[in-house]
PDB file of C-alpha atoms and ligand atoms in Angstrom:
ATOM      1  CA  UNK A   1    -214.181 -95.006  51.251  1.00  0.00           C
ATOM      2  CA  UNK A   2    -212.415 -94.512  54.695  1.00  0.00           C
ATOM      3  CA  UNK A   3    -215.796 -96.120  56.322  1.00  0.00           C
ATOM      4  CA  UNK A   4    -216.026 -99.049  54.027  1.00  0.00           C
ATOM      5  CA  UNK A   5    -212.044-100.008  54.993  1.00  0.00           C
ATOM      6  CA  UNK A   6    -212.519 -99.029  58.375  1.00  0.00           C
ATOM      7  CA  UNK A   7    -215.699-100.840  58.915  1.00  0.00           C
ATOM      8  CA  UNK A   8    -214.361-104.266  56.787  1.00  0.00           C
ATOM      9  CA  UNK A   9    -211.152-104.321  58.767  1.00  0.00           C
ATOM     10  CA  UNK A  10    -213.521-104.068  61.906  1.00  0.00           C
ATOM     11  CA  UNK A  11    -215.536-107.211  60.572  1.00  0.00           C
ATOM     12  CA  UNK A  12    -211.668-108.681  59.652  1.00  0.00           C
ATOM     13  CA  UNK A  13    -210.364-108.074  63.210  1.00  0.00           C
ATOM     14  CA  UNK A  14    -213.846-110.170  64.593  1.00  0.00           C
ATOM     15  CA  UNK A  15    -213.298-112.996  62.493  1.00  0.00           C
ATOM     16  CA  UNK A  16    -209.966-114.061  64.583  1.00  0.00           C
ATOM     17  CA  UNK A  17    -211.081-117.551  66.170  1.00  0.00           C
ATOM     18  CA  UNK A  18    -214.310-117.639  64.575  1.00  0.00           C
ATOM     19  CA  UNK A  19    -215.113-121.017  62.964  1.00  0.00           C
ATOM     20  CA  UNK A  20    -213.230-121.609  59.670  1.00  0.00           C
ATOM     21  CA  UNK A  21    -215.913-123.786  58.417  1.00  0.00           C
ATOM     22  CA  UNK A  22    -218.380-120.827  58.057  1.00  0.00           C
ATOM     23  CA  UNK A  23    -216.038-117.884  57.942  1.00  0.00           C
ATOM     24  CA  UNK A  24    -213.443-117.286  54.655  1.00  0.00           C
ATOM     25  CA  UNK A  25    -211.391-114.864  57.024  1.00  0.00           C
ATOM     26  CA  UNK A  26    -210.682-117.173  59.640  1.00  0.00           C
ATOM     27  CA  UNK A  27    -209.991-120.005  57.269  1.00  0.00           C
ATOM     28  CA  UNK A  28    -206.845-117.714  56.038  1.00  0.00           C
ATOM     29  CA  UNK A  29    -206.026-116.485  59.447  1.00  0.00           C
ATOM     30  CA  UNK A  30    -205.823-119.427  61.000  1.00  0.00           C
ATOM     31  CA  UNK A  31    -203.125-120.832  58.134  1.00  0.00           C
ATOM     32  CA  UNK A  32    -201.350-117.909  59.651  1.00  0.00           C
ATOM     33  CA  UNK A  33    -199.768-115.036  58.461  1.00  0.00           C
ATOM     34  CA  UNK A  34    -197.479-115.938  55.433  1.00  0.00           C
ATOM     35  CA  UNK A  35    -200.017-117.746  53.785  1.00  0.00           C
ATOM     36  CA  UNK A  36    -202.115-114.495  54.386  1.00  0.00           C
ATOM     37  CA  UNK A  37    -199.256-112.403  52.589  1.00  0.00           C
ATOM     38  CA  UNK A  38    -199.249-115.144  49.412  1.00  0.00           C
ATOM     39  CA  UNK A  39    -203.012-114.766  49.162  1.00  0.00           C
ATOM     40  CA  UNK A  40    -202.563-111.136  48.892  1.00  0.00           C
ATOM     41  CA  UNK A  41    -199.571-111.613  46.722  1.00  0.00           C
ATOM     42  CA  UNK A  42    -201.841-113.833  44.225  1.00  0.00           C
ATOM     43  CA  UNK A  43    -204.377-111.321  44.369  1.00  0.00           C
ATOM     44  CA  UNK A  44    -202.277-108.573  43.644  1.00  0.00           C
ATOM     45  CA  UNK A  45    -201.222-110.024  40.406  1.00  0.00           C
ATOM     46  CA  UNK A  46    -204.495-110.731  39.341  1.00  0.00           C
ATOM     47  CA  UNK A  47    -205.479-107.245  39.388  1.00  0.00           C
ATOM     48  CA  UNK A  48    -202.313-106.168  37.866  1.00  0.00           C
ATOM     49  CA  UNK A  49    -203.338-108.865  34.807  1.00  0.00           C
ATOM     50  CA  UNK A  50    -206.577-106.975  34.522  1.00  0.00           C
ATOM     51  CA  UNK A  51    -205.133-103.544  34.859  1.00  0.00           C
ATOM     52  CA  UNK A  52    -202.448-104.848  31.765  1.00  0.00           C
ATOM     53  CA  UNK A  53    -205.796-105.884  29.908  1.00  0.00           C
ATOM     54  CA  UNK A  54    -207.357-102.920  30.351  1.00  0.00           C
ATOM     55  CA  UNK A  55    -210.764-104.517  31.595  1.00  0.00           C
ATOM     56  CA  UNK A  56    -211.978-101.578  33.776  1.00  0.00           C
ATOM     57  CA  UNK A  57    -215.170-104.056  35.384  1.00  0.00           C
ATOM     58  CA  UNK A  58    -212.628-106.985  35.886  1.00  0.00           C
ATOM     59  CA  UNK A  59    -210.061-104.808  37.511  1.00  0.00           C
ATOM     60  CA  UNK A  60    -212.715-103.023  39.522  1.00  0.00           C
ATOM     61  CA  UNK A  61    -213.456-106.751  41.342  1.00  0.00           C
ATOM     62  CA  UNK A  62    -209.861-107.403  41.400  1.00  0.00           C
ATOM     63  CA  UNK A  63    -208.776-104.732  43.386  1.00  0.00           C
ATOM     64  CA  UNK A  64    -211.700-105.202  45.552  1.00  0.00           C
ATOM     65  CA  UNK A  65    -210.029-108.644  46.466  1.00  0.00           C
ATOM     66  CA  UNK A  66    -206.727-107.031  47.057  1.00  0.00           C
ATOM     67  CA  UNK A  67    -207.823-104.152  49.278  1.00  0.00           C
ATOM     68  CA  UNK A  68    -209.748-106.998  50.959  1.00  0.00           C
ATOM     69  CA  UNK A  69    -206.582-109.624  51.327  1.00  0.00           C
ATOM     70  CA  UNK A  70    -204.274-106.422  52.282  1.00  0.00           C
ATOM     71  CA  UNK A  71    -206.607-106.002  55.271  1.00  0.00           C
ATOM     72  CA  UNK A  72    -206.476-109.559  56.064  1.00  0.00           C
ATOM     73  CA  UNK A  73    -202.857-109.507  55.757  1.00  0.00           C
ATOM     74  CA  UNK A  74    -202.483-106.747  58.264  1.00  0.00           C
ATOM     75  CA  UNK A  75    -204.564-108.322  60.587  1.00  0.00           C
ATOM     76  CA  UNK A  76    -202.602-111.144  60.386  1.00  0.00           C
ATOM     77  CA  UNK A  77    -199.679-109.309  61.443  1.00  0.00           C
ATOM     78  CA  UNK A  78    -201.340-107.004  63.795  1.00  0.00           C
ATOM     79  CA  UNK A  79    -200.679-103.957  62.105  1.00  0.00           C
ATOM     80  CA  UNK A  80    -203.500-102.032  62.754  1.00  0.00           C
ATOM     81  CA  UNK A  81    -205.758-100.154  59.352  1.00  0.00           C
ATOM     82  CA  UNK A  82    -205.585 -96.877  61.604  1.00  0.00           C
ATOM     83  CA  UNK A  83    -201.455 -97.142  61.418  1.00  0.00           C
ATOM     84  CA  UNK A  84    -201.486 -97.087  57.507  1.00  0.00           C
ATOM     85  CA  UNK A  85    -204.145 -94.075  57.220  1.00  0.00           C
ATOM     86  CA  UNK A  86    -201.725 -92.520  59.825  1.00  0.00           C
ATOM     87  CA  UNK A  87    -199.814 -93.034  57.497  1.00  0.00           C
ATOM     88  CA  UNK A  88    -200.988 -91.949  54.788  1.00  0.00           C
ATOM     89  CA  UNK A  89    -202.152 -88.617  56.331  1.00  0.00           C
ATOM     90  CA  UNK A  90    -198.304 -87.936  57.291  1.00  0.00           C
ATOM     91  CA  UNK A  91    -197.452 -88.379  53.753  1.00  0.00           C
ATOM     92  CA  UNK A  92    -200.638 -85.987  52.824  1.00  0.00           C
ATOM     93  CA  UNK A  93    -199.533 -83.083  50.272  1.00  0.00           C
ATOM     94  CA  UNK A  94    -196.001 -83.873  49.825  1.00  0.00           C
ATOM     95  CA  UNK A  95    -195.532 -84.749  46.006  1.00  0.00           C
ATOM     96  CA  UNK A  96    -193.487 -88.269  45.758  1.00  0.00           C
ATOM     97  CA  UNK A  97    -191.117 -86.457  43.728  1.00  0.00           C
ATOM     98  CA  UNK A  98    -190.071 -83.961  46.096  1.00  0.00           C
ATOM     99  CA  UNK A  99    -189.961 -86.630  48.897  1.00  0.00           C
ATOM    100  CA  UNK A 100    -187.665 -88.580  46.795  1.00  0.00           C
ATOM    101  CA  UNK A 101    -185.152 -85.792  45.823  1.00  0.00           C
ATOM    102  CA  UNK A 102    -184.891 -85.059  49.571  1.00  0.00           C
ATOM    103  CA  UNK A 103    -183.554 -88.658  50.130  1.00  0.00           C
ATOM    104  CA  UNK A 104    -179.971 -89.358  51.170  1.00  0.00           C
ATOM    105  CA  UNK A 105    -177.713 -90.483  48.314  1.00  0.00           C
TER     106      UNK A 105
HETATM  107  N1  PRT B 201    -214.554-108.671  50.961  1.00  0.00           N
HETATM  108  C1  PRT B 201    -214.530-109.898  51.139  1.00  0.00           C
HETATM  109  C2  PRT B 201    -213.958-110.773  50.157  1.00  0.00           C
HETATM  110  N2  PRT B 201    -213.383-110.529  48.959  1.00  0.00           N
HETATM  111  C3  PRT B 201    -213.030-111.736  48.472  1.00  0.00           C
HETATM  112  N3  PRT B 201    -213.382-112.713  49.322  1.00  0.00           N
HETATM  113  C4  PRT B 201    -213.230-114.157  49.165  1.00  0.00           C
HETATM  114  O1  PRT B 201    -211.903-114.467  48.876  1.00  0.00           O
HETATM  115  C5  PRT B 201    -211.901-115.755  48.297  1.00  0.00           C
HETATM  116  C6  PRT B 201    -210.835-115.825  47.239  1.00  0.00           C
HETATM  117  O2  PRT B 201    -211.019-117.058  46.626  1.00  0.00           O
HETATM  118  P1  PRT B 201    -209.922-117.802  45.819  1.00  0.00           P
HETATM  119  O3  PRT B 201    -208.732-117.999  46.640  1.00  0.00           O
HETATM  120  O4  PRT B 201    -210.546-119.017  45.244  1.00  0.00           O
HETATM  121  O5  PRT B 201    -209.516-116.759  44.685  1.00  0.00           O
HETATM  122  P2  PRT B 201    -210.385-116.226  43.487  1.00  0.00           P
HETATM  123  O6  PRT B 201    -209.553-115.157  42.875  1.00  0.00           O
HETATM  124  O7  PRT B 201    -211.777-115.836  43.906  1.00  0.00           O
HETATM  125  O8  PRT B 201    -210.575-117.461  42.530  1.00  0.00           O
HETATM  126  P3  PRT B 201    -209.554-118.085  41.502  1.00  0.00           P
HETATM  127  O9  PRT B 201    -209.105-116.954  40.623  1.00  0.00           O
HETATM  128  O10 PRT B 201    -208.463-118.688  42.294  1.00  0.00           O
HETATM  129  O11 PRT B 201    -210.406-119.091  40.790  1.00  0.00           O
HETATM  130  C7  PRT B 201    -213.301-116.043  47.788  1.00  0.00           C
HETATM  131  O12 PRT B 201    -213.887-117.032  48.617  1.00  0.00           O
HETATM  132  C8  PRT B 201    -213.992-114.704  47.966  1.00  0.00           C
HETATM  133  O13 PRT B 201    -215.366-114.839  48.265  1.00  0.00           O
HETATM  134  C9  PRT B 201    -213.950-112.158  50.384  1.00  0.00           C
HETATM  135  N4  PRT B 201    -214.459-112.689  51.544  1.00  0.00           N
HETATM  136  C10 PRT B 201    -214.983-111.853  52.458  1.00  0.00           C
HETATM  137  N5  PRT B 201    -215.042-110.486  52.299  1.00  0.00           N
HETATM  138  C11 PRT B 201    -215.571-109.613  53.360  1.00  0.00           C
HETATM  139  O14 PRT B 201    -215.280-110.186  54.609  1.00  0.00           O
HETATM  140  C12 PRT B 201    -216.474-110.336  55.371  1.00  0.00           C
HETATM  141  C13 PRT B 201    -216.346-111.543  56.270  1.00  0.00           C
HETATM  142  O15 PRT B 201    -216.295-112.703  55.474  1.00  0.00           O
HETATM  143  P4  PRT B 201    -216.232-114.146  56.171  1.00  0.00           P
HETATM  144  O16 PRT B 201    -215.004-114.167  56.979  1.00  0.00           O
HETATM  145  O17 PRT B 201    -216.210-115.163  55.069  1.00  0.00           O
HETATM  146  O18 PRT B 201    -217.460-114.231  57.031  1.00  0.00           O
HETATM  147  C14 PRT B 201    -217.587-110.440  54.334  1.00  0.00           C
HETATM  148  O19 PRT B 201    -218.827-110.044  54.893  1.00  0.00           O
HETATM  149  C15 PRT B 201    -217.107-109.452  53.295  1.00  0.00           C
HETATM  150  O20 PRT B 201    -217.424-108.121  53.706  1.00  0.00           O
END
Protein backbone atom coordinates (compact mmCIF):
# COMPACT_ATOMS: atom_id res chain seq x y z
CA UNK A 1 0.00 0.00 0.00
CA UNK A 2 3.06 2.19 1.02
CA UNK A 3 4.28 1.76 -2.85
CA UNK A 4 1.01 2.62 -4.43
CA UNK A 5 0.95 6.16 -2.16
CA UNK A 6 4.46 6.59 -2.54
CA UNK A 7 4.59 5.98 -6.18
CA UNK A 8 1.05 8.23 -6.90
CA UNK A 9 2.39 11.10 -4.86
CA UNK A 10 5.61 10.70 -7.08
CA UNK A 11 3.35 10.95 -10.32
CA UNK A 12 1.40 14.00 -8.12
CA UNK A 13 4.67 15.87 -7.40
CA UNK A 14 5.48 15.60 -11.61
CA UNK A 15 2.32 16.96 -12.56
CA UNK A 16 3.31 20.62 -11.07
CA UNK A 17 3.40 22.85 -14.38
CA UNK A 18 2.35 20.22 -16.60
CA UNK A 19 -0.42 21.28 -19.01
CA UNK A 20 -3.87 21.53 -17.34
CA UNK A 21 -5.57 20.76 -20.51
CA UNK A 22 -4.31 17.10 -20.49
CA UNK A 23 -3.47 16.60 -16.85
CA UNK A 24 -6.50 16.52 -13.90
CA UNK A 25 -3.62 17.19 -11.27
CA UNK A 26 -2.35 20.22 -12.64
CA UNK A 27 -5.76 21.56 -13.44
CA UNK A 28 -6.31 21.55 -9.39
CA UNK A 29 -2.84 22.64 -8.63
CA UNK A 30 -2.72 25.33 -10.59
CA UNK A 31 -6.24 26.81 -8.88
CA UNK A 32 -3.87 26.62 -5.99
CA UNK A 33 -3.92 25.25 -2.78
CA UNK A 34 -7.32 26.08 -1.04
CA UNK A 35 -9.23 24.99 -3.80
CA UNK A 36 -7.04 21.76 -3.49
CA UNK A 37 -8.14 21.47 0.32
CA UNK A 38 -12.15 21.99 -0.80
CA UNK A 39 -11.72 19.26 -3.38
CA UNK A 40 -10.48 17.04 -0.74
CA UNK A 41 -13.02 18.38 1.64
CA UNK A 42 -15.90 17.39 -1.01
CA UNK A 43 -14.37 14.18 -1.41
CA UNK A 44 -14.13 13.41 2.03
CA UNK A 45 -17.78 13.73 2.53
CA UNK A 46 -18.61 11.68 -0.21
CA UNK A 47 -16.96 8.78 1.20
CA UNK A 48 -18.28 9.47 4.56
CA UNK A 49 -22.03 9.35 2.66
CA UNK A 50 -21.06 5.94 1.42
CA UNK A 51 -19.49 4.73 4.59
CA UNK A 52 -23.17 6.04 6.39
CA UNK A 53 -24.84 3.85 3.54
CA UNK A 54 -22.98 1.09 4.11
CA UNK A 55 -22.09 0.48 0.29
CA UNK A 56 -18.73 -1.34 0.79
CA UNK A 57 -17.93 -1.09 -3.47
CA UNK A 58 -19.05 2.66 -3.45
CA UNK A 59 -17.01 3.51 -0.44
CA UNK A 60 -14.10 1.47 -1.72
CA UNK A 61 -13.96 4.19 -4.93
CA UNK A 62 -14.65 6.92 -2.61
CA UNK A 63 -11.88 6.65 -0.48
CA UNK A 64 -9.76 5.98 -3.40
CA UNK A 65 -10.62 9.68 -4.43
CA UNK A 66 -9.83 10.95 -1.02
CA UNK A 67 -6.48 9.26 -0.48
CA UNK A 68 -5.93 10.59 -4.02
CA UNK A 69 -7.13 14.48 -3.31
CA UNK A 70 -5.22 14.22 0.27
CA UNK A 71 -2.05 13.67 -1.80
CA UNK A 72 -2.87 16.42 -4.05
CA UNK A 73 -3.60 18.56 -1.21
CA UNK A 74 -0.23 17.99 0.33
CA UNK A 75 1.46 18.65 -2.65
CA UNK A 76 -0.18 21.67 -2.88
CA UNK A 77 1.17 22.74 0.30
CA UNK A 78 4.47 21.12 0.03
CA UNK A 79 4.16 18.85 2.74
CA UNK A 80 5.93 16.06 1.67
CA UNK A 81 3.97 12.01 1.74
CA UNK A 82 7.36 10.87 3.49
CA UNK A 83 6.54 13.59 6.51
CA UNK A 84 3.06 11.95 7.23
CA UNK A 85 4.43 8.17 7.13
CA UNK A 86 7.11 9.73 9.47
CA UNK A 87 4.56 10.34 11.03
CA UNK A 88 2.74 7.79 11.30
CA UNK A 89 5.69 5.48 12.20
CA UNK A 90 6.34 7.86 15.38
CA UNK A 91 2.87 7.26 16.41
CA UNK A 92 3.47 3.29 15.63
CA UNK A 93 2.27 1.04 18.75
CA UNK A 94 1.07 3.62 21.03
CA UNK A 95 -2.78 2.95 21.54
CA UNK A 96 -4.77 6.47 20.96
CA UNK A 97 -6.13 5.96 24.26
CA UNK A 98 -3.08 5.93 26.18
CA UNK A 99 -1.72 8.89 24.09
CA UNK A 100 -4.73 10.78 25.01
CA UNK A 101 -4.75 10.15 28.84
CA UNK A 102 -1.11 11.35 28.80
CA UNK A 103 -2.32 14.79 27.48
CA UNK A 104 -2.15 17.95 29.59
CA UNK A 105 -5.48 18.97 31.13
N1 LIG B 1 -6.01 8.65 -8.72
C1 LIG B 1 -6.37 9.54 -9.50
C2 LIG B 1 -7.70 10.09 -9.43
N2 LIG B 1 -8.75 9.80 -8.62
C3 LIG B 1 -9.74 10.63 -9.01
N3 LIG B 1 -9.35 11.39 -10.04
C4 LIG B 1 -10.12 12.37 -10.79
O1 LIG B 1 -10.68 13.30 -9.92
C5 LIG B 1 -11.75 13.92 -10.61
C6 LIG B 1 -12.87 14.21 -9.65
O2 LIG B 1 -13.92 14.66 -10.44
P1 LIG B 1 -15.10 15.52 -9.92
O3 LIG B 1 -14.60 16.74 -9.29
O4 LIG B 1 -16.05 15.69 -11.05
O5 LIG B 1 -15.72 14.63 -8.76
P2 LIG B 1 -16.46 13.24 -8.87
O6 LIG B 1 -16.66 12.82 -7.46
O7 LIG B 1 -15.73 12.27 -9.76
O8 LIG B 1 -17.81 13.55 -9.61
P3 LIG B 1 -19.13 14.19 -9.03
O9 LIG B 1 -19.50 13.38 -7.82
O10 LIG B 1 -18.82 15.60 -8.72
O11 LIG B 1 -20.09 14.03 -10.17
C7 LIG B 1 -12.15 13.02 -11.77
O12 LIG B 1 -11.75 13.63 -12.98
C8 LIG B 1 -11.33 11.77 -11.49
O13 LIG B 1 -10.94 11.10 -12.68
C9 LIG B 1 -8.09 11.09 -10.32
N4 LIG B 1 -7.21 11.59 -11.25
C10 LIG B 1 -5.96 11.08 -11.30
N5 LIG B 1 -5.52 10.08 -10.47
C11 LIG B 1 -4.13 9.59 -10.52
O14 LIG B 1 -3.29 10.66 -10.88
C12 LIG B 1 -2.51 10.31 -12.03
C13 LIG B 1 -2.24 11.55 -12.84
O15 LIG B 1 -3.45 12.03 -13.38
P4 LIG B 1 -3.45 13.30 -14.35
O16 LIG B 1 -2.89 14.42 -13.58
O17 LIG B 1 -4.87 13.54 -14.77
O18 LIG B 1 -2.55 12.92 -15.50
C14 LIG B 1 -3.34 9.25 -12.75
O19 LIG B 1 -2.51 8.43 -13.55
C15 LIG B 1 -3.92 8.49 -11.58
O20 LIG B 1 -2.94 7.57 -11.07
Amino acid sequence: MTDTLTRLAATIDARRGADPASSWTAQLLAKGPEKCAEKFGEEAVEAIIEAVRGDRARLTSEAADVLYHLLVMLTAREVPLADVLAELDRREGRSGVEEKAARPR
